[in-house]
PDB file of C-alpha atoms in Angstrom:
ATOM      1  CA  UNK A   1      11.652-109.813  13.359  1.00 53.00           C
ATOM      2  CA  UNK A   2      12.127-105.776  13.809  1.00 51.00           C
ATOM      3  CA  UNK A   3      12.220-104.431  17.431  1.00 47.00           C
ATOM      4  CA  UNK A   4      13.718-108.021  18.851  1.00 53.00           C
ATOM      5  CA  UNK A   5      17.003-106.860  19.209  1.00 49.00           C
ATOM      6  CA  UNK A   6      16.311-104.200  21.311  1.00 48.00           C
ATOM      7  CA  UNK A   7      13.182-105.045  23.424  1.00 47.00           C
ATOM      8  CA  UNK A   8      14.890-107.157  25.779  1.00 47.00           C
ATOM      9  CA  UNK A   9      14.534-105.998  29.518  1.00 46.00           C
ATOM     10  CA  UNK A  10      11.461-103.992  28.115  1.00 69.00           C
ATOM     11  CA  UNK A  11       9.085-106.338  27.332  1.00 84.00           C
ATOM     12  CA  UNK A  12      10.659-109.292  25.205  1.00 88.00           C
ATOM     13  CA  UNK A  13      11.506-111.708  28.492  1.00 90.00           C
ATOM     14  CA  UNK A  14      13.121-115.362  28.037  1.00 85.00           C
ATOM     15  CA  UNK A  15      13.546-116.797  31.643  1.00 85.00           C
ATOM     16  CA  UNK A  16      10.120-117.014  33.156  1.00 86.00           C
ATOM     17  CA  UNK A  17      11.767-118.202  36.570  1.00 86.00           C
ATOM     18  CA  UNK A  18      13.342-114.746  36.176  1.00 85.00           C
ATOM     19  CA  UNK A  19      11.035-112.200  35.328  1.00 88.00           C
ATOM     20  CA  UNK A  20       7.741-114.026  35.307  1.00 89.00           C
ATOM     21  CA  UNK A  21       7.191-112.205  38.903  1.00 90.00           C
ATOM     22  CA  UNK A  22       8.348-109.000  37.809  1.00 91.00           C
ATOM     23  CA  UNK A  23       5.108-109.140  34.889  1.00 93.00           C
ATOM     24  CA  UNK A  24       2.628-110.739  36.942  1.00 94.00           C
ATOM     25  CA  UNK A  25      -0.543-109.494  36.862  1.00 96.00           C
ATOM     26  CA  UNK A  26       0.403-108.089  33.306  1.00 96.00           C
ATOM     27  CA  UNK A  27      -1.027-109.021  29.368  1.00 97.00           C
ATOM     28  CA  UNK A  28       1.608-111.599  28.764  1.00 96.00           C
ATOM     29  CA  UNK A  29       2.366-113.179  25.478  1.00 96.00           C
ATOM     30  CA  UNK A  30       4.732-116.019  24.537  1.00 95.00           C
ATOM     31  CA  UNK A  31       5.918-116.661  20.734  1.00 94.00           C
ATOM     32  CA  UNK A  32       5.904-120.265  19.227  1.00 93.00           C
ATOM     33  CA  UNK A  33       9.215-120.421  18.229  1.00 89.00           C
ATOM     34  CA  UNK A  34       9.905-123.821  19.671  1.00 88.00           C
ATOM     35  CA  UNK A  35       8.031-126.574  20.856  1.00 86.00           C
ATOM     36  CA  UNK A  36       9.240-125.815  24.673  1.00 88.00           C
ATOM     37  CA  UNK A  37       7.548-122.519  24.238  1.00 93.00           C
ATOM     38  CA  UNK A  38       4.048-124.547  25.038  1.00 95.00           C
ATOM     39  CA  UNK A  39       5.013-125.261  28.381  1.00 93.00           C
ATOM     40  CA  UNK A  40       6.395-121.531  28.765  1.00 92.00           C
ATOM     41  CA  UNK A  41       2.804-120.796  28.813  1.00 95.00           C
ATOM     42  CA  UNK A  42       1.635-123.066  30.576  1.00 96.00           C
ATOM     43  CA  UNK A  43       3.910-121.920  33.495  1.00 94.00           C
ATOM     44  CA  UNK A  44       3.417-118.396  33.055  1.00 94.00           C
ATOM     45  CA  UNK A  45      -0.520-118.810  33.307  1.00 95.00           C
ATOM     46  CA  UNK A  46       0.478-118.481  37.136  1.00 95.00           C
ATOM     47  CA  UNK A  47       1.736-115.228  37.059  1.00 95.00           C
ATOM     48  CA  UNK A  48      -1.569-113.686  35.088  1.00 96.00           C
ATOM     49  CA  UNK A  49      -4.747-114.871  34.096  1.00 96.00           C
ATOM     50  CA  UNK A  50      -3.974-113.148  30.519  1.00 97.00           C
ATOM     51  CA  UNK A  51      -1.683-115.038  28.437  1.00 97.00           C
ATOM     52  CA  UNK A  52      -1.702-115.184  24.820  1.00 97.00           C
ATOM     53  CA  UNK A  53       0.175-118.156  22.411  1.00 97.00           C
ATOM     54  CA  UNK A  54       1.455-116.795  19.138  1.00 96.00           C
ATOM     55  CA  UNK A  55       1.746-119.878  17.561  1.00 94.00           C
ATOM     56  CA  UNK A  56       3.710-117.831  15.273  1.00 92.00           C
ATOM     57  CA  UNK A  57       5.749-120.277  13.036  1.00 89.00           C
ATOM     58  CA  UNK A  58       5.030-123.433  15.607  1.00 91.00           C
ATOM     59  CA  UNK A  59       2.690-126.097  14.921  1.00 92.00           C
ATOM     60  CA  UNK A  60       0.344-127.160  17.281  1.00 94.00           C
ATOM     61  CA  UNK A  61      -0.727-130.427  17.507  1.00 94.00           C
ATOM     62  CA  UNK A  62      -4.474-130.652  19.564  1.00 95.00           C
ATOM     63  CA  UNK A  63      -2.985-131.736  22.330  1.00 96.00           C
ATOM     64  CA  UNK A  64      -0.487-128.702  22.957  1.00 95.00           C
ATOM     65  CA  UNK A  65      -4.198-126.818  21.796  1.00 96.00           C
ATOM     66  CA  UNK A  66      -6.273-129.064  24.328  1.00 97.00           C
ATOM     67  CA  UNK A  67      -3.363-127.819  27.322  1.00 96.00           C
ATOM     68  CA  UNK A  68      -3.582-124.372  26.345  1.00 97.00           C
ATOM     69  CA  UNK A  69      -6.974-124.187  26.320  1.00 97.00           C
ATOM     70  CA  UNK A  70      -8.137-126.060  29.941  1.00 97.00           C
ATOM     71  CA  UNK A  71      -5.268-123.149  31.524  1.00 96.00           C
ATOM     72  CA  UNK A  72      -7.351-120.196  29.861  1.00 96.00           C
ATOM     73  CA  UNK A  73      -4.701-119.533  27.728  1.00 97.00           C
ATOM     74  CA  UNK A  74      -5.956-118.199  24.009  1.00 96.00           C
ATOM     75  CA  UNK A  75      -4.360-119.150  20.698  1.00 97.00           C
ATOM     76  CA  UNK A  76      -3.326-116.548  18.283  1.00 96.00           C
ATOM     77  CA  UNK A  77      -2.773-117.950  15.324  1.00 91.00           C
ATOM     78  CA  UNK A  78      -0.808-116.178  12.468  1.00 91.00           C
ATOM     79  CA  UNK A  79       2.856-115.063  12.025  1.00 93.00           C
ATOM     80  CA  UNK A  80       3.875-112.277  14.673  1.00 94.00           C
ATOM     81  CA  UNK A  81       5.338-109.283  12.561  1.00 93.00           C
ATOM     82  CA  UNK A  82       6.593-107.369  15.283  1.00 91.00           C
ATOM     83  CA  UNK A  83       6.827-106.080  18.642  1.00 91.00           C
ATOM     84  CA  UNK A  84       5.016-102.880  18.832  1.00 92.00           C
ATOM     85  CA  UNK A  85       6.686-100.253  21.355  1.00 89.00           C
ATOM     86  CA  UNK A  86       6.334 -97.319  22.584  1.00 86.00           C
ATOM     87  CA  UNK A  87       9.643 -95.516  23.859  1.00 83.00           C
ATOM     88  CA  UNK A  88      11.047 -97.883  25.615  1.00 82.00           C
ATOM     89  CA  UNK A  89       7.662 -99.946  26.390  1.00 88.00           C
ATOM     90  CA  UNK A  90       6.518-103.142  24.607  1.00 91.00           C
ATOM     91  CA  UNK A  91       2.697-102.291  24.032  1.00 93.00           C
ATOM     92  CA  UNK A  92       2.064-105.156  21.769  1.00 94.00           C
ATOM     93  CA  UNK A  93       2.475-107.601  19.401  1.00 95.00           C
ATOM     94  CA  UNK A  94       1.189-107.107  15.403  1.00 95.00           C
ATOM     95  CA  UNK A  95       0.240-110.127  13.539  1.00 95.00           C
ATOM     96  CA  UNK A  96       1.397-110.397   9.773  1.00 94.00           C
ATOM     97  CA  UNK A  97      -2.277-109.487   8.510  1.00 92.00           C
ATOM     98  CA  UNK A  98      -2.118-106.149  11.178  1.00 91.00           C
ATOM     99  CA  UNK A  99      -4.321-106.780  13.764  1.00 93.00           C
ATOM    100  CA  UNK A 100      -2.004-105.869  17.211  1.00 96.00           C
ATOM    101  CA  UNK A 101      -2.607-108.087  20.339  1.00 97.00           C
ATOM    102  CA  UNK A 102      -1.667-105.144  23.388  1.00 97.00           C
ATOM    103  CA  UNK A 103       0.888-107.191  25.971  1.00 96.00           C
ATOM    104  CA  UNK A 104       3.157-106.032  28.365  1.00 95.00           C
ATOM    105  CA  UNK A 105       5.710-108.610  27.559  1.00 94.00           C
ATOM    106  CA  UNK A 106       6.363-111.104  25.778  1.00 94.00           C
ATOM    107  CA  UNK A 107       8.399-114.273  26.577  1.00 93.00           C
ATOM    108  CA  UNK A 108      10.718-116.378  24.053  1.00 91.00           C
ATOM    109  CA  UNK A 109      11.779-119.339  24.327  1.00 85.00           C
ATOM    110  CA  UNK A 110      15.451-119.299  24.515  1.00 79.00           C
ATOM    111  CA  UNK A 111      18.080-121.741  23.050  1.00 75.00           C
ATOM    112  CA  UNK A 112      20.911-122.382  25.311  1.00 74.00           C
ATOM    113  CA  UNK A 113      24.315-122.399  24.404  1.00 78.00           C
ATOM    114  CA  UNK A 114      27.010-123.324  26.559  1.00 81.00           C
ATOM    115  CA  UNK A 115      30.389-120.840  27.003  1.00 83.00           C
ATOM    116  CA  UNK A 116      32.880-123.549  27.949  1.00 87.00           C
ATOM    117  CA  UNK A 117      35.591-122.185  26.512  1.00 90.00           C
ATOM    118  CA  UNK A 118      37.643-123.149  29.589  1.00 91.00           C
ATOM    119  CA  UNK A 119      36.302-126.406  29.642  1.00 91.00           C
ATOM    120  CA  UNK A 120      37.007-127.038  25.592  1.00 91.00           C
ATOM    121  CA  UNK A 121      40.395-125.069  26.531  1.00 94.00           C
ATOM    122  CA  UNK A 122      40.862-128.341  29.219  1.00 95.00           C
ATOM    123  CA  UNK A 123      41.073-130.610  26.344  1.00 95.00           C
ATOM    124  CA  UNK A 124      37.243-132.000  27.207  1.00 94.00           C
ATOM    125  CA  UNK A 125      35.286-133.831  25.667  1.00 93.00           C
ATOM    126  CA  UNK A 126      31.938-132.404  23.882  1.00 90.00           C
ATOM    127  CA  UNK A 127      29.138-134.918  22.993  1.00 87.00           C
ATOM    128  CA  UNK A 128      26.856-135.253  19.575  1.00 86.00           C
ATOM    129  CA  UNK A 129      24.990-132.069  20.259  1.00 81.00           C
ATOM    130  CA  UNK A 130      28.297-129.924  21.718  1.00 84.00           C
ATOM    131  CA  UNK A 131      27.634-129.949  25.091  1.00 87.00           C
ATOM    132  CA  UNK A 132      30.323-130.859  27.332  1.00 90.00           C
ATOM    133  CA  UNK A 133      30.294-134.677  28.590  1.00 88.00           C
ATOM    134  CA  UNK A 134      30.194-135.513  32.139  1.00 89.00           C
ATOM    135  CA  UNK A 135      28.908-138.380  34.371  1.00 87.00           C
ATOM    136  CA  UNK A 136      26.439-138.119  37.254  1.00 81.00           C
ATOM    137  CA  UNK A 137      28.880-136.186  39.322  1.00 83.00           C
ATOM    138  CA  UNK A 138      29.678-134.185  36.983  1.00 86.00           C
ATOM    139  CA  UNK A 139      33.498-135.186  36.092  1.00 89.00           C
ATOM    140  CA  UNK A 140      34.341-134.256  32.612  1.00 92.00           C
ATOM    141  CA  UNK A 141      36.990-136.149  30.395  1.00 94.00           C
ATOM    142  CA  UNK A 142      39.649-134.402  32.017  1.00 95.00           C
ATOM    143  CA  UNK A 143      40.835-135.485  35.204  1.00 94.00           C
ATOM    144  CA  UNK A 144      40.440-133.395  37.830  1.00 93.00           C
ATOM    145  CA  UNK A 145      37.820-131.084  36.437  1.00 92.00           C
ATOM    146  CA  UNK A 146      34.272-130.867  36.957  1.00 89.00           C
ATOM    147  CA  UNK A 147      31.801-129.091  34.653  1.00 87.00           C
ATOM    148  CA  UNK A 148      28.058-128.685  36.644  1.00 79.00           C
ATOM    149  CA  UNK A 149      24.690-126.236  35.622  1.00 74.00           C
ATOM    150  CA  UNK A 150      23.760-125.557  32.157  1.00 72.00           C
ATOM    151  CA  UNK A 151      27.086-126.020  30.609  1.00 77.00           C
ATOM    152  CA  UNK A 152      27.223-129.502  30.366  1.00 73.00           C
ATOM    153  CA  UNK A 153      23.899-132.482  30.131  1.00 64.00           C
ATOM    154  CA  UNK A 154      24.674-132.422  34.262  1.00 53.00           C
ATOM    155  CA  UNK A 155      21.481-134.869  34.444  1.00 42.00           C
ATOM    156  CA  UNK A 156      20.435-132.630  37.727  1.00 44.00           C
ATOM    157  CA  UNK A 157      19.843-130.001  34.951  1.00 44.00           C
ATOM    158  CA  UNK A 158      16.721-132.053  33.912  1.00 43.00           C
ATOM    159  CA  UNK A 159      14.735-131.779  37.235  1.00 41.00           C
ATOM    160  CA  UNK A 160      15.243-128.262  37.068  1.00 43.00           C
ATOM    161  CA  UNK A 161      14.655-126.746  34.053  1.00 42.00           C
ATOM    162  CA  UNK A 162      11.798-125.493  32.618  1.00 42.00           C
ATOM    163  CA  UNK A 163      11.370-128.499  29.614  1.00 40.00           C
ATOM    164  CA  UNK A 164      10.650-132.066  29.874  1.00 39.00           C
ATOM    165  CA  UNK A 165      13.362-133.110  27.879  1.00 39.00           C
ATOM    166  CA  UNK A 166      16.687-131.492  27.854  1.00 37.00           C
ATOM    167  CA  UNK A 167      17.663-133.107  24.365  1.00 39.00           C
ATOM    168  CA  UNK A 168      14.511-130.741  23.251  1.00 39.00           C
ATOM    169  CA  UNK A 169      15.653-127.728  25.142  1.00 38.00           C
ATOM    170  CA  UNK A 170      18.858-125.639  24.941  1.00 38.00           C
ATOM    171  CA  UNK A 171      18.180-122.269  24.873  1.00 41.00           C
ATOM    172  CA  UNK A 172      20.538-119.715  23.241  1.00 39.00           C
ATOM    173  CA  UNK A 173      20.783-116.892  25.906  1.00 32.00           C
ATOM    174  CA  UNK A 174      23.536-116.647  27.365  1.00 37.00           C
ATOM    175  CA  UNK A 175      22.246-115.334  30.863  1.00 36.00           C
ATOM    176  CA  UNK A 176      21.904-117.700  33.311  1.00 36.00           C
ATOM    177  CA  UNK A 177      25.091-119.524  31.997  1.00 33.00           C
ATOM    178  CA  UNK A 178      27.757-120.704  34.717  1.00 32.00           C
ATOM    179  CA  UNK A 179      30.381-122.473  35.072  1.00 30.00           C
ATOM    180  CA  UNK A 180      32.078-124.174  38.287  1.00 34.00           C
ATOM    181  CA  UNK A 181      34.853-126.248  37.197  1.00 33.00           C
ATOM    182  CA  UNK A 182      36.827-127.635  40.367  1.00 28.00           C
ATOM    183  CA  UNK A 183      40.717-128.461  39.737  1.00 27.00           C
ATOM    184  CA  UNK A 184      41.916-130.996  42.629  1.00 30.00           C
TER     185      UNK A 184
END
């Protein structure tokens, strides 16, 4: 999609827990790319009383619609062409058949990723969907080395991010990213 690649820190936003407070107030929009990005609204309704759902390529089911809906939250339905800007402003988003939705920013939902290099370097162990095993503490295959926050299925990840299922979410920014790996 053209201008995605450069609007970030202008107007195309991933982490609401980031820079939902620094938009408040604002038009907001969030694209349907995943089914997480449902509850990205949700949350961000908060932050302004003008948000807009591209469902974009997502289908919503009338539940997700119901949600959306009792939050105030409006529906645009089509495919999002692009990001319209202005300098270095986002001043909107243009559907496919060219009608242009004016917002602020816009908010993706992002696809994690982990960088565990180091850990993978270690000799551990990744499960079924690559993401570094570890047991409620964190300990990893290797002995002696710990792997904790969004670079491994830590299960204290769940209660904190932004999904209800972790399995469903893994965004693909790499921002946000750490890794503490202890050696004894």
């Amino acid at each position: 999609m053209p201008a995605f690649g450069n609007g970030k820190g202008r107007g195309l936003l991933f982490c609401l827990y980031c820079h939902a407070y620094e938009v408040r107030d604002q038009p907001i929009g969030v694209l349907g790319t995943h089914p997480g990005a449902v509850r990205h609204a949700l949350l961000l309704r908060q932050w302004s009383h003008d948000v807009v759902f591209f469902a974009h390529t997502l289908d919503l089911g009338a539940e997700e619609r119901e949600q959306l809906a009792a939050r105030g939250i409006v529906v645009a339905v089509g495919t999002v062409k692009r990001l319209v800007t202005e300098g270095d402003r986002l001043r909107g988003v243009e559907l496919a058949e060219g009608h242009v939705v004016p917002r602020s920013a816009v908010f993706v939902f992002p696809r994690m990723v982990p960088h565990d290099a180091l850990l993978t370097g270690l000799g551990c162990e990744r499960d079924d969907s690559g993401w570094v095993t570890t047991d409620d503490a964190g300990r990893t295959s290797v002995s002696g080395v710990w792997a904790v926050c969004n670079v491994s299925r830590f299960r204290r990840l769940r209660r904190r991010h932004s999904c209800e299922d972790v399995d469903e979410c893994r965004p693909e920014a790499p921002h946000g990213m750490s890794l503490a790996p202890f050696l004894r």
